[in-house]
Every structure is written in C-alpha cells, then in structure tokens.
GROMACS .gro file of C-alpha atoms in nm:
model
  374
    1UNK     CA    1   2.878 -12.067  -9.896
    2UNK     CA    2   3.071 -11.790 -10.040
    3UNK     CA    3   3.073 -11.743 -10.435
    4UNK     CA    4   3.416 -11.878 -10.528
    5UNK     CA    5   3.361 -12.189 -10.286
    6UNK     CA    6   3.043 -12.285 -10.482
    7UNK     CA    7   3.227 -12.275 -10.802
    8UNK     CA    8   3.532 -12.461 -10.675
    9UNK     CA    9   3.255 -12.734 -10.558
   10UNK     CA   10   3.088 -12.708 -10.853
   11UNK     CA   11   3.360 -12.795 -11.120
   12UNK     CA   12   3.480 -13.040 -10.886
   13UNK     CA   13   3.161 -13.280 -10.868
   14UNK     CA   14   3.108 -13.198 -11.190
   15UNK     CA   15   3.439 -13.341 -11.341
   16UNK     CA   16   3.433 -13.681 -11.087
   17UNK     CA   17   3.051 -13.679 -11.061
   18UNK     CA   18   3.083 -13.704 -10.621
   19UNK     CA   19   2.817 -13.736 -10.412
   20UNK     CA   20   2.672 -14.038 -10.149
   21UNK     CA   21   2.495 -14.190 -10.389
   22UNK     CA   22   2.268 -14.149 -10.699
   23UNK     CA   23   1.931 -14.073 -10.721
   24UNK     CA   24   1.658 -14.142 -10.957
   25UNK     CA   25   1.352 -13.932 -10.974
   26UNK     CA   26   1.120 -13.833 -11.206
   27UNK     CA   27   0.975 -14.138 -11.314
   28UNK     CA   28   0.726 -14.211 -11.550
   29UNK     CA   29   0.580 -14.517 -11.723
   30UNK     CA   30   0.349 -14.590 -12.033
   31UNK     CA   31   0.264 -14.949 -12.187
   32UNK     CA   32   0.291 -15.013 -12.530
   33UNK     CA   33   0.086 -15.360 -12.583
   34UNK     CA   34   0.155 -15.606 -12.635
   35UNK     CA   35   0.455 -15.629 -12.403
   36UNK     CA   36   0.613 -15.266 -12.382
   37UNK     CA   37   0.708 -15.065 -12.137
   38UNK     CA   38   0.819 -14.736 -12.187
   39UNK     CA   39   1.013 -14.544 -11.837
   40UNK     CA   40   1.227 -14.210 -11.831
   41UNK     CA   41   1.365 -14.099 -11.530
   42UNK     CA   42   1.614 -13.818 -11.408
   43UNK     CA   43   1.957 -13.898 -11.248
   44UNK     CA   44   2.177 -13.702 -10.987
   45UNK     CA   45   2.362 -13.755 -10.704
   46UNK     CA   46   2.215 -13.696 -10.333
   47UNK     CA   47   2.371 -13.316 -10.348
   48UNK     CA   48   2.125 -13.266 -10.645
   49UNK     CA   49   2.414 -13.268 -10.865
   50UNK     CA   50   2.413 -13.373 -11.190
   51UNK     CA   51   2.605 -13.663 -11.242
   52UNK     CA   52   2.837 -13.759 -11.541
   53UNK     CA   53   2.667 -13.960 -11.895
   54UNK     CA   54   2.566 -14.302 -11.840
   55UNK     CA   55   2.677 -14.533 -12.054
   56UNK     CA   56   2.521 -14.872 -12.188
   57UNK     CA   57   2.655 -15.028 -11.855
   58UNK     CA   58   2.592 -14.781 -11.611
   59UNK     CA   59   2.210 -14.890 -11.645
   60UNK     CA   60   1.999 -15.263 -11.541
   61UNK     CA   61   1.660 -15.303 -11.539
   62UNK     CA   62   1.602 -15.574 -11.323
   63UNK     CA   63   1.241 -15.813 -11.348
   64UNK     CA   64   1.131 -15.779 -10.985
   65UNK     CA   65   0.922 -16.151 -11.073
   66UNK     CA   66   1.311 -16.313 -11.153
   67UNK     CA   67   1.521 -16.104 -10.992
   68UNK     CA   68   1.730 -16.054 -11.260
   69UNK     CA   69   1.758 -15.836 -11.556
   70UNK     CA   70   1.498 -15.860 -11.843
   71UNK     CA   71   1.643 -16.090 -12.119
   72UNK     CA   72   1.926 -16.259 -11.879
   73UNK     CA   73   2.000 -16.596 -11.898
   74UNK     CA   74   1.682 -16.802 -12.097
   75UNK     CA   75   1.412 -16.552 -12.061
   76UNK     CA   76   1.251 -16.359 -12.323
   77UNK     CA   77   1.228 -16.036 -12.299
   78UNK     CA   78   1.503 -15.733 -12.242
   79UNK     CA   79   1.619 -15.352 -12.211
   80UNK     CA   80   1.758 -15.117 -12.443
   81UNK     CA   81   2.033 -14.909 -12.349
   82UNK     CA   82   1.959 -14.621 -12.193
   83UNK     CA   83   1.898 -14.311 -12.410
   84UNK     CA   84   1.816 -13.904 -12.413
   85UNK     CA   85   1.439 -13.858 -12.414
   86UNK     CA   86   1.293 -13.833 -12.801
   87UNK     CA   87   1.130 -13.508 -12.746
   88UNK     CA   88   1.130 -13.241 -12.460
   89UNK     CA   89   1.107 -12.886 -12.401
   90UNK     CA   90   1.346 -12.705 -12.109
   91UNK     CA   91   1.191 -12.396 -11.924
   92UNK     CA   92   1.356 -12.150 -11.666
   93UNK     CA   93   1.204 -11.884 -11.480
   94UNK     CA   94   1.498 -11.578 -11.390
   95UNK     CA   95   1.301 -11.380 -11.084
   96UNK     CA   96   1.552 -11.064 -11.030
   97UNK     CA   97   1.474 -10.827 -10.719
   98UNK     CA   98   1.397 -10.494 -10.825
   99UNK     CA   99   1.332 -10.317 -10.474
  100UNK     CA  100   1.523 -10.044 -10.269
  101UNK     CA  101   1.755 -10.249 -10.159
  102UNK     CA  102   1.924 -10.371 -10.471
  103UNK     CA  103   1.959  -9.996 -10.526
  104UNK     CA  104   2.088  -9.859 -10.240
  105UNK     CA  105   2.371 -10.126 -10.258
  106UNK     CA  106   2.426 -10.045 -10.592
  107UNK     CA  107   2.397 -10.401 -10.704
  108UNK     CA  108   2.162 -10.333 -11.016
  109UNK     CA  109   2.452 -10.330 -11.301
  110UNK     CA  110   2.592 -10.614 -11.141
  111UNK     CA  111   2.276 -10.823 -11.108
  112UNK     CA  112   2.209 -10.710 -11.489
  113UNK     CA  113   2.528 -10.870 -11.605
  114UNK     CA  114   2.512 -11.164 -11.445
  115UNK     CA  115   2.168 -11.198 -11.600
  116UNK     CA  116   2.290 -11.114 -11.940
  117UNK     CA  117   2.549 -11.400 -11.919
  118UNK     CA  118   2.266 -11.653 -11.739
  119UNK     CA  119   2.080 -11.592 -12.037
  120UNK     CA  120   2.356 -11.691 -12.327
  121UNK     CA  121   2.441 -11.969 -12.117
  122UNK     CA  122   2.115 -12.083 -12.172
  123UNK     CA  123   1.989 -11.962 -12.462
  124UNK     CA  124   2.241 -11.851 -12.687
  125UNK     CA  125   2.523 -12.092 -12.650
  126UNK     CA  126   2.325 -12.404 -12.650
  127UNK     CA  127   2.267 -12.665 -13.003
  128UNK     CA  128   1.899 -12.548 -13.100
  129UNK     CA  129   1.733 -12.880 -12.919
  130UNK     CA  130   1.874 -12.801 -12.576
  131UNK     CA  131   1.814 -12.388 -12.538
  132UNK     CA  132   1.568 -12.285 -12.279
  133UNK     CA  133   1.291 -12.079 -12.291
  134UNK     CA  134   1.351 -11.839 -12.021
  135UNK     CA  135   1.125 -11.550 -11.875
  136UNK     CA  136   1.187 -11.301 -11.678
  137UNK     CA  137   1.044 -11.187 -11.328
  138UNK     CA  138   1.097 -10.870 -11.173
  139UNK     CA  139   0.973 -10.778 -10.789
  140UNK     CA  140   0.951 -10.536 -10.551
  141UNK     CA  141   0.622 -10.454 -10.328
  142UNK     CA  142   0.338 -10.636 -10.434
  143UNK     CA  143   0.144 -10.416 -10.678
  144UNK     CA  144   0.508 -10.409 -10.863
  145UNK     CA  145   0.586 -10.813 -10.916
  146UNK     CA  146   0.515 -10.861 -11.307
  147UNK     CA  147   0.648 -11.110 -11.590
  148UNK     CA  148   0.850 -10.802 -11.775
  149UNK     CA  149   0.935 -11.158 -12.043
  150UNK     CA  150   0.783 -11.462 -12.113
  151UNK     CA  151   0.887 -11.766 -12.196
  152UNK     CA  152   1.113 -11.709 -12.520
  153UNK     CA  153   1.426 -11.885 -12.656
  154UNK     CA  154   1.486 -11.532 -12.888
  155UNK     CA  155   1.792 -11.421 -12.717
  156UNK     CA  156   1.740 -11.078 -12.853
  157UNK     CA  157   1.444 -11.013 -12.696
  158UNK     CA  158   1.541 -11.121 -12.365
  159UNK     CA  159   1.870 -10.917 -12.373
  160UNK     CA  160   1.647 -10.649 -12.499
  161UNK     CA  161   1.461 -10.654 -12.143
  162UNK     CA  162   1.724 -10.673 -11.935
  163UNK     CA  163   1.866 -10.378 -12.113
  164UNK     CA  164   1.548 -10.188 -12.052
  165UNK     CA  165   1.600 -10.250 -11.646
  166UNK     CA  166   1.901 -10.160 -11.613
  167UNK     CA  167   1.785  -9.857 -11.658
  168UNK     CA  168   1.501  -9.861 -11.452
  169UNK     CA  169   1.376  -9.725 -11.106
  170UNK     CA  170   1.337  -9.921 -10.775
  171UNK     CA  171   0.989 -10.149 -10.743
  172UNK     CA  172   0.997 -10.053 -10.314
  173UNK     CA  173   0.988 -10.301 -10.087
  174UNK     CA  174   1.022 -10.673 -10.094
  175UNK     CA  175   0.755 -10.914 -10.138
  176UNK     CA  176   0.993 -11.233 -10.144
  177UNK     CA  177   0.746 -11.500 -10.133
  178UNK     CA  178   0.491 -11.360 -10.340
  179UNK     CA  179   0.739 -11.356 -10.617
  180UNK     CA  180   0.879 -11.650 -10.513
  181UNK     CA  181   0.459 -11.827 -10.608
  182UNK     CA  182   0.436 -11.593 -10.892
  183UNK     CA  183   0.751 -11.753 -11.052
  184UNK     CA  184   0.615 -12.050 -10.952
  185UNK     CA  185   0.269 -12.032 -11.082
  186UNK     CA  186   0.452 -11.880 -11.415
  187UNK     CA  187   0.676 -12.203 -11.467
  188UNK     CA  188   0.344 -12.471 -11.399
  189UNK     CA  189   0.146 -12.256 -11.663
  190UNK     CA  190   0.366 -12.404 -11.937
  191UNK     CA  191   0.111 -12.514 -12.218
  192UNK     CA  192   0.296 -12.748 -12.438
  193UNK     CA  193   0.238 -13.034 -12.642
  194UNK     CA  194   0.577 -13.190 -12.549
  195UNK     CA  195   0.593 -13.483 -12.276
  196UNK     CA  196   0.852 -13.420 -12.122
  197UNK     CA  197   0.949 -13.082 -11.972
  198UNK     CA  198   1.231 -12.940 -11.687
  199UNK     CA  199   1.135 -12.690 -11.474
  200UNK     CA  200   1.342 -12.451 -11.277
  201UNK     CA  201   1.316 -12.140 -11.102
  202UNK     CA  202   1.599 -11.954 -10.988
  203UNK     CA  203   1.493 -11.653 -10.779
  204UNK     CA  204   1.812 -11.345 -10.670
  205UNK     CA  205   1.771 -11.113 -10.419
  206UNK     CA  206   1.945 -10.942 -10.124
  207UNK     CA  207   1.717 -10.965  -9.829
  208UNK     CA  208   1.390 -11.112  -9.725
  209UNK     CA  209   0.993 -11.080  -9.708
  210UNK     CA  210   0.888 -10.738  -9.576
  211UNK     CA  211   0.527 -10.743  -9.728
  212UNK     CA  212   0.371 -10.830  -9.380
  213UNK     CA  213   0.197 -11.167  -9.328
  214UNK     CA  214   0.520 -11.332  -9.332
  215UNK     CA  215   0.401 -11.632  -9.094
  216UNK     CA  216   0.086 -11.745  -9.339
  217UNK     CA  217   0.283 -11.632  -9.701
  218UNK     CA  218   0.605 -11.839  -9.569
  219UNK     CA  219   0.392 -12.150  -9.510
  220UNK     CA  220   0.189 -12.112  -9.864
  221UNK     CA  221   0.543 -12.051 -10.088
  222UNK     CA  222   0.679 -12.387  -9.921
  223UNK     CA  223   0.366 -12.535  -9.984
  224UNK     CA  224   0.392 -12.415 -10.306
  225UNK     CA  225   0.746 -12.555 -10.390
  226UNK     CA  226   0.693 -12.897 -10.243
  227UNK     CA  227   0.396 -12.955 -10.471
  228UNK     CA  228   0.566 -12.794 -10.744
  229UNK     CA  229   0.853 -13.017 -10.683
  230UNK     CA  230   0.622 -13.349 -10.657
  231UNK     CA  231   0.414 -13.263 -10.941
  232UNK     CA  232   0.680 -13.133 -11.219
  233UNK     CA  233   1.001 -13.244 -11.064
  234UNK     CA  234   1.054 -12.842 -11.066
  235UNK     CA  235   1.403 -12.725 -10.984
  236UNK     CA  236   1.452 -12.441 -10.743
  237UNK     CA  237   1.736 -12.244 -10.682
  238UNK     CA  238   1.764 -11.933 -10.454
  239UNK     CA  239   2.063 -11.689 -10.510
  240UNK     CA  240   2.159 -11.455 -10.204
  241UNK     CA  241   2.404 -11.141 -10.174
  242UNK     CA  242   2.552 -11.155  -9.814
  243UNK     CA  243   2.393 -10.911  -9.622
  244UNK     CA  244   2.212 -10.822  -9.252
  245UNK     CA  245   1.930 -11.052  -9.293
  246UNK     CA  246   1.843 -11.435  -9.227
  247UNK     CA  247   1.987 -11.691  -9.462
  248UNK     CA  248   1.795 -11.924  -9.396
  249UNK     CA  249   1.470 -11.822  -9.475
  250UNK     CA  250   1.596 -11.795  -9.811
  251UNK     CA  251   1.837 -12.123  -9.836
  252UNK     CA  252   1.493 -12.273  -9.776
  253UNK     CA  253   1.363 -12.187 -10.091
  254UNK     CA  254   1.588 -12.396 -10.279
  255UNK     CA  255   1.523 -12.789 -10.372
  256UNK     CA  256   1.843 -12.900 -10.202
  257UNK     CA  257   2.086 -12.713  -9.958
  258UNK     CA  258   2.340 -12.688 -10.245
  259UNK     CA  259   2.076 -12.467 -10.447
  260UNK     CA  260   2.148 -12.199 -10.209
  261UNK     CA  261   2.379 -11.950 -10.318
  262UNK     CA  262   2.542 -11.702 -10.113
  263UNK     CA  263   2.777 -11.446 -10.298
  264UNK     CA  264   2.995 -11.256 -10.132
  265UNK     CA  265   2.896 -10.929 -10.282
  266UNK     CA  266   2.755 -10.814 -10.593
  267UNK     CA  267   3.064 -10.830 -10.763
  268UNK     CA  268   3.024 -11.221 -10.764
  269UNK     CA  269   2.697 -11.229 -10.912
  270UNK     CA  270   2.816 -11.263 -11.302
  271UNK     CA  271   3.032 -11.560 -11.179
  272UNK     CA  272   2.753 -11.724 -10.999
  273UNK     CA  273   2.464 -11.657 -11.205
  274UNK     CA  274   2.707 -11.842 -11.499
  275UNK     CA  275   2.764 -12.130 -11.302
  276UNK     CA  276   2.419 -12.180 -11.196
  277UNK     CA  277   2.334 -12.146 -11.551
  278UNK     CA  278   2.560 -12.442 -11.603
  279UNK     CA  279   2.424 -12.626 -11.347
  280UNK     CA  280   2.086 -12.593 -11.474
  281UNK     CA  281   2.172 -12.730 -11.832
  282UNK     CA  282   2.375 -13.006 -11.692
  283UNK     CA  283   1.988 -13.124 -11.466
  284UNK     CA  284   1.808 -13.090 -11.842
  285UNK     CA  285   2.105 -13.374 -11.984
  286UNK     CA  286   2.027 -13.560 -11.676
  287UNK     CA  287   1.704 -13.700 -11.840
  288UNK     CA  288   1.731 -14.064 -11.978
  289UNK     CA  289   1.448 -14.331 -12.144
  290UNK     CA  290   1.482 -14.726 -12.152
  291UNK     CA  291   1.270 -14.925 -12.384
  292UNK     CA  292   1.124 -15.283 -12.206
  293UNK     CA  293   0.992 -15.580 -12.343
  294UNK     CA  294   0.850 -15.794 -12.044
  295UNK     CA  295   0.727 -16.138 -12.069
  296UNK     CA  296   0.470 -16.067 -11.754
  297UNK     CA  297   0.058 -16.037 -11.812
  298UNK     CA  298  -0.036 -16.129 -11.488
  299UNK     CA  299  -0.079 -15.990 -11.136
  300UNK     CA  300   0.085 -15.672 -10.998
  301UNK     CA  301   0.464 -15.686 -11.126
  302UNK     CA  302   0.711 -15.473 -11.044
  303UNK     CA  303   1.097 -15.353 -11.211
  304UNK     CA  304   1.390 -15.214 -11.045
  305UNK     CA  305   1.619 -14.940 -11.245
  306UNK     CA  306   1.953 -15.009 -11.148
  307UNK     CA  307   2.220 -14.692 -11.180
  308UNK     CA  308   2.569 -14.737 -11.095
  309UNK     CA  309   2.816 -14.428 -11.163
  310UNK     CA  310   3.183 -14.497 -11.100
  311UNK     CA  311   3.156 -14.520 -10.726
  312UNK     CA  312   2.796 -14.441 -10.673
  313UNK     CA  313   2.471 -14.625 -10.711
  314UNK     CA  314   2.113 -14.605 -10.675
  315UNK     CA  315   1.742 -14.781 -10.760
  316UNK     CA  316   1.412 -14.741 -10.848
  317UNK     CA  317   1.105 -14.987 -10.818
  318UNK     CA  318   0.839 -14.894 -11.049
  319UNK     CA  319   0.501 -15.117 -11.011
  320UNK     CA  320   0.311 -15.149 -11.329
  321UNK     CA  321  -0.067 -15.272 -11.441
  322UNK     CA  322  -0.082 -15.617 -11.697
  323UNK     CA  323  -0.418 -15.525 -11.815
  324UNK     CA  324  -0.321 -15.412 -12.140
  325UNK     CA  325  -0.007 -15.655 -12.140
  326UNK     CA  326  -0.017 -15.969 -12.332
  327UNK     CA  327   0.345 -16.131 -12.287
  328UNK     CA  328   0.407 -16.185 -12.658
  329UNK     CA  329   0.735 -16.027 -12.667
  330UNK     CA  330   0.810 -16.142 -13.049
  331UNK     CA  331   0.579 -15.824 -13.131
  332UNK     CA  332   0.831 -15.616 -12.899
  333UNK     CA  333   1.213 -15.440 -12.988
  334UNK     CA  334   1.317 -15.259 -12.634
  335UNK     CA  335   1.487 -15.011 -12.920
  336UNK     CA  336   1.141 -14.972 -13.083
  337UNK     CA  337   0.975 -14.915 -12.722
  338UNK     CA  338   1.226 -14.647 -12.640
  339UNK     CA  339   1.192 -14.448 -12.911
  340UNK     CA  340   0.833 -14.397 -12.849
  341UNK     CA  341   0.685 -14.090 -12.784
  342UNK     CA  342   0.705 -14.014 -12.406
  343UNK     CA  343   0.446 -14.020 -12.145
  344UNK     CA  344   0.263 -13.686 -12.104
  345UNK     CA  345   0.343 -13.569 -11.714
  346UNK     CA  346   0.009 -13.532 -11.523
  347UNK     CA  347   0.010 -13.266 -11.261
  348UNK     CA  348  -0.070 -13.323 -10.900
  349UNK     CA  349  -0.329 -13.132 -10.699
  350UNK     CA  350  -0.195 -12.893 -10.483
  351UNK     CA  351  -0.175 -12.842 -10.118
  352UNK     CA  352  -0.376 -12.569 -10.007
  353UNK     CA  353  -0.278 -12.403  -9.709
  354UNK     CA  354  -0.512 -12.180  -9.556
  355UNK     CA  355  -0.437 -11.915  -9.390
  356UNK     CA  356  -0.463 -11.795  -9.020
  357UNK     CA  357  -0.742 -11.596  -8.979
  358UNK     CA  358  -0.937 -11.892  -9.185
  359UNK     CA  359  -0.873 -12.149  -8.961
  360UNK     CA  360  -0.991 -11.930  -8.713
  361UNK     CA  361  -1.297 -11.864  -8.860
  362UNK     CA  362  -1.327 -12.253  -8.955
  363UNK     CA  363  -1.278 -12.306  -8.539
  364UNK     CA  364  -1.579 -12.057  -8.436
  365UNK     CA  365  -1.778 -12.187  -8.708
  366UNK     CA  366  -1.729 -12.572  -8.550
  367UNK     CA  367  -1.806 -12.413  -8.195
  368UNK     CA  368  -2.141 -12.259  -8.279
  369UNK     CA  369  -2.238 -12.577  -8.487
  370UNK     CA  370  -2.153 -12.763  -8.153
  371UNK     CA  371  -2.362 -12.521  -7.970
  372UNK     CA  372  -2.667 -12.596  -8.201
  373UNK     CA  373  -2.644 -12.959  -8.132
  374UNK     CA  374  -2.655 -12.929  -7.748
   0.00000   0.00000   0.00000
C-alpha cells in the first residue's frame, strides 16, 4: 500500500469508524464477592482499526442464564456504563534498521525524522496519563542489535538518542527476525505494578533477513508474535520502504494486514511513522471496563458483551466460576465494581519451536531407542 494511500485510509476509518464488524479482545475478568464482576476488554473493527468512543448505549451485557441484559425487566442485578480502565500503563517498542542498506539509500535522516515526530506523537503531545513509554531498538548483524533506550516517557532523553544516531555508522547486515524477538522479548519484560498494559512493537526497515538460518529464525519470530499476541494482546506493526525484496515476509510480521506499511520511499517515512503513531494511541483509548452485579451463585454461568458502533457490531461470551459468588446483589453498585482495581494480566507460556537440526537429532535419538528395544 503506498504511503499516501494508508493515510487517506487511515483518516477515513478513523472519522466514520468502517470496518465488517467490531471486535472485542482482550478480555479479562475478576469477582468481587459477593456478586461482582469486574471485565475490561479492547474494541476495534475487523481491520484492527480503532473504532470511534462508545457511548452508554453502544454497550449490553447480556445474562447468558435470561438472555437478557443484567437488571432488565424484574431482575436484580445490572451493568454500569462502560468506562476507560482506572489505571494502566502504555508501552511501545520503536526497532529502527541500522544496517548497510539504510545507508546506501540514504534513508538515515529520513528514518531519524520520522522517529523524532513518532516520538512527540507519543510522548510529548499526549495529557500525562496517556504518554507512552517508548524504547528504542537499533539492528544490523547480530552482534550489533542492542536497546540504545529503554522504556522512558522523558522526551528529552529519547530525542537525545535519536540525535546521537543520526550521526552514527552502519550496524552491517540485517538480522530482521532476531530484532524482530529482541523487540519482542524487550516489550514482555515490562515489570509493572499496573494491571493493565498495551503493548506494541513497530519494527522499520528496508529489506529482509540476511543472517542465514532464515527457514528455523522465520518460524521462531512468528512463533514468537502469535504468543506474544495471545498472551499480552501485543500490537505489531511492520513499516517497509519499497524496495527489491519480498513484501511479504515482512507484511507478515504485523498483527493484521493493515499493520503493514509500505512507503513509497524514504521521503514518506515522517508522514507514516506520524500516522502510525496515531494509530497506536487511538488502540491504547480503545480499552474499556464494565462493572456487574449478577444475581447467579450456581453452576457454570456465562455473559455476553454486546458492542454495537453505528453500523457495526460484535460479542463476547465470557464464562465465569460462582464459587466465590453469593447472589446478594444489595451488597453490589455495578459503578462501585467498575471502579475497582483491574485484573492483573497473566502471561501465557510460550510456544517453543525447535529448530531443525534438533528435531533431527530428536528423530535419531527415537531410532536408536527403537533399536534397543528390538
């Protein structure tokens, strides 16, 4: 997609909020006894795009046992309107590509400025509550991929570094996806207190892998993402400057196809490295709680969040335990419940893929323990 396209695209689904339909993700529960139940959740549209505010309509929480929303009609209970998440922290990883290439094409002041205005868009421009803490990953050939900034909502010191490589020499060749897990690993090693957290990684460069291994490294940086993605709802976005090399390989790096960036040239890359700023503080506003008061103790219950966005709609059934539910819901205010601290996210274990040459050895190891037997 070339660089004025995306931005075209971009204002235009962000002003009338287009897309198939809406989808809810990151969901997470807690119980507060005797009959609360706490659930935030993310909202976009099936493009990944964000999607406009929801208002106090735009949002039912349906009781799967009545099949209708908490508090209709005579039963006890209800839903708060849906609100912005009473504490969270919002962390971006900027990995910039440092090798020959970028040189030799005479991209570098280009790909500086564009970082320069990623990070006021970000950091500097944002009400204190919603900056990011951003750090900064160069790469080049293996030895040479290295956090040069880490996390740090101090604008000064990250326009500090980015100053400082401007001015600084080629890193060699490309190790794409070993950047790509090192940005990775960098954004999962956030150690906060906070509940709730957004994740992205947004990863610029002008070619491919040329490390070697590119089979087994390829398979372990989508592994990589996808349990990223599962486990911290991580955003990934890959940013490309047209050149002789295949797209693909890097489109693929992104969470959805519309988190692929192609520009044009380098030229484009302030333009599109602002917008894509944009688009990543429009995902951390896309965050909403609800506050629940349920008059259900027993058995395996389920609720249904309901979104509906001016022509677009979407669900969510969330099963939840009774065992620490009671049903007296004159001890409950769905206001009260929302307001709540939220639930802590719990990483899941990764996927390990192992490479070649292991399974290999795995095989002969299986054959000779075969052998024994017979």
């Amino acid at each position: 997609m070339k660089a004025t396209r995306y931005l075209a695209a971009l204002i235009f689904l962000a002003a009338c909020g287009c897309g198939n339909k809406i989808v809810i993700d990151k969901v997470r529960h807690k119980l507060h006894p005797p009959a609360g139940i706490q659930v935030t959740f993310r909202v976009l549209d099936s493009n990944g795009y964000p999607v406009r505010p929801l208002g106090d309509t735009d949002v039912k929480v349906i009781n799967d046992e009545k099949k209708e929303p908490f508090g209709a009609g005579q039963e006890g209970g209800g839903a708060s309107k849906p609100g912005k998440p009473s504490t969270f922290e919002l962390y971006a990883v900027l990995a910039l590509d440092m090798s020959d290439s970028i040189f030799k094409n005479q991209a570098l002041d280009d790909m500086i400025a564009g970082a320069h205005s990623f990070v006021d868009k970000l950091v500097t421009e944002p009400e204190e509550a919603m900056k990011h803490k951003v750090a900064i990953v160069v790469f080049g050939r293996t030895d040479k991929i290295q956090v040069v900034t880490d996390f740090t909502d101090n604008p000064t010191k990250l326009h500090g570094s980015l100053d400082s490589l401007a001015t600084a020499e080629s890193l060699g060749t490309t190790n794409l996806y070993g950047a790509y897990m090192k940005s990775i690993e960098v954004v999962e090693s956030v150690d906060t207190d906070v509940d709730l957290v957004e994740r992205t990684v947004v990863i610029l460069t002008d070619g491919t892998h040329e490390a070697g291994d590119e089979k087994n490294m390829r398979k372990q940086a989508l592994a990589a993402k996808k349990n990223s993605m599962k486990a911290f709802g991580t955003n990934f976005v890959s940013i490309g400057i047209r050149g002789a090399y295949d797209e693909k390989k890097l489109a693929e790096l992104a969470s959805h196809d519309e988190y692929f960036v192609m520009a044009e040239n380098a030229t484009a890359l302030n333009a599109v490295l602002v917008d894509v700023a944009k688009r990543v503080d429009a995902i951390a506003h896309s965050n909403y709680q609800v506050g629940i008061c349920t008059p259900v103790e027993i058995g395996e219950p389920s609720l249904t969040i309901e979104v509906t966005v001016d022509d677009m709609s979407g669900k969510y059934t969330l099963d939840y335990p009774t065992d620490k539910l009671t049903g007296d819901i004159t001890k409950c205010v769905p206001e009260e419940i929302a307001a709540k601290k939220p639930l802590k996210e719990e990483p899941v274990k990764p996927e390990v893929i192992k490479p070649e040459a292991d399974k290999e050895k795995e095989k002969g190891k299986d054959k000779d323990k075969g052998g024994d037997k017979g």
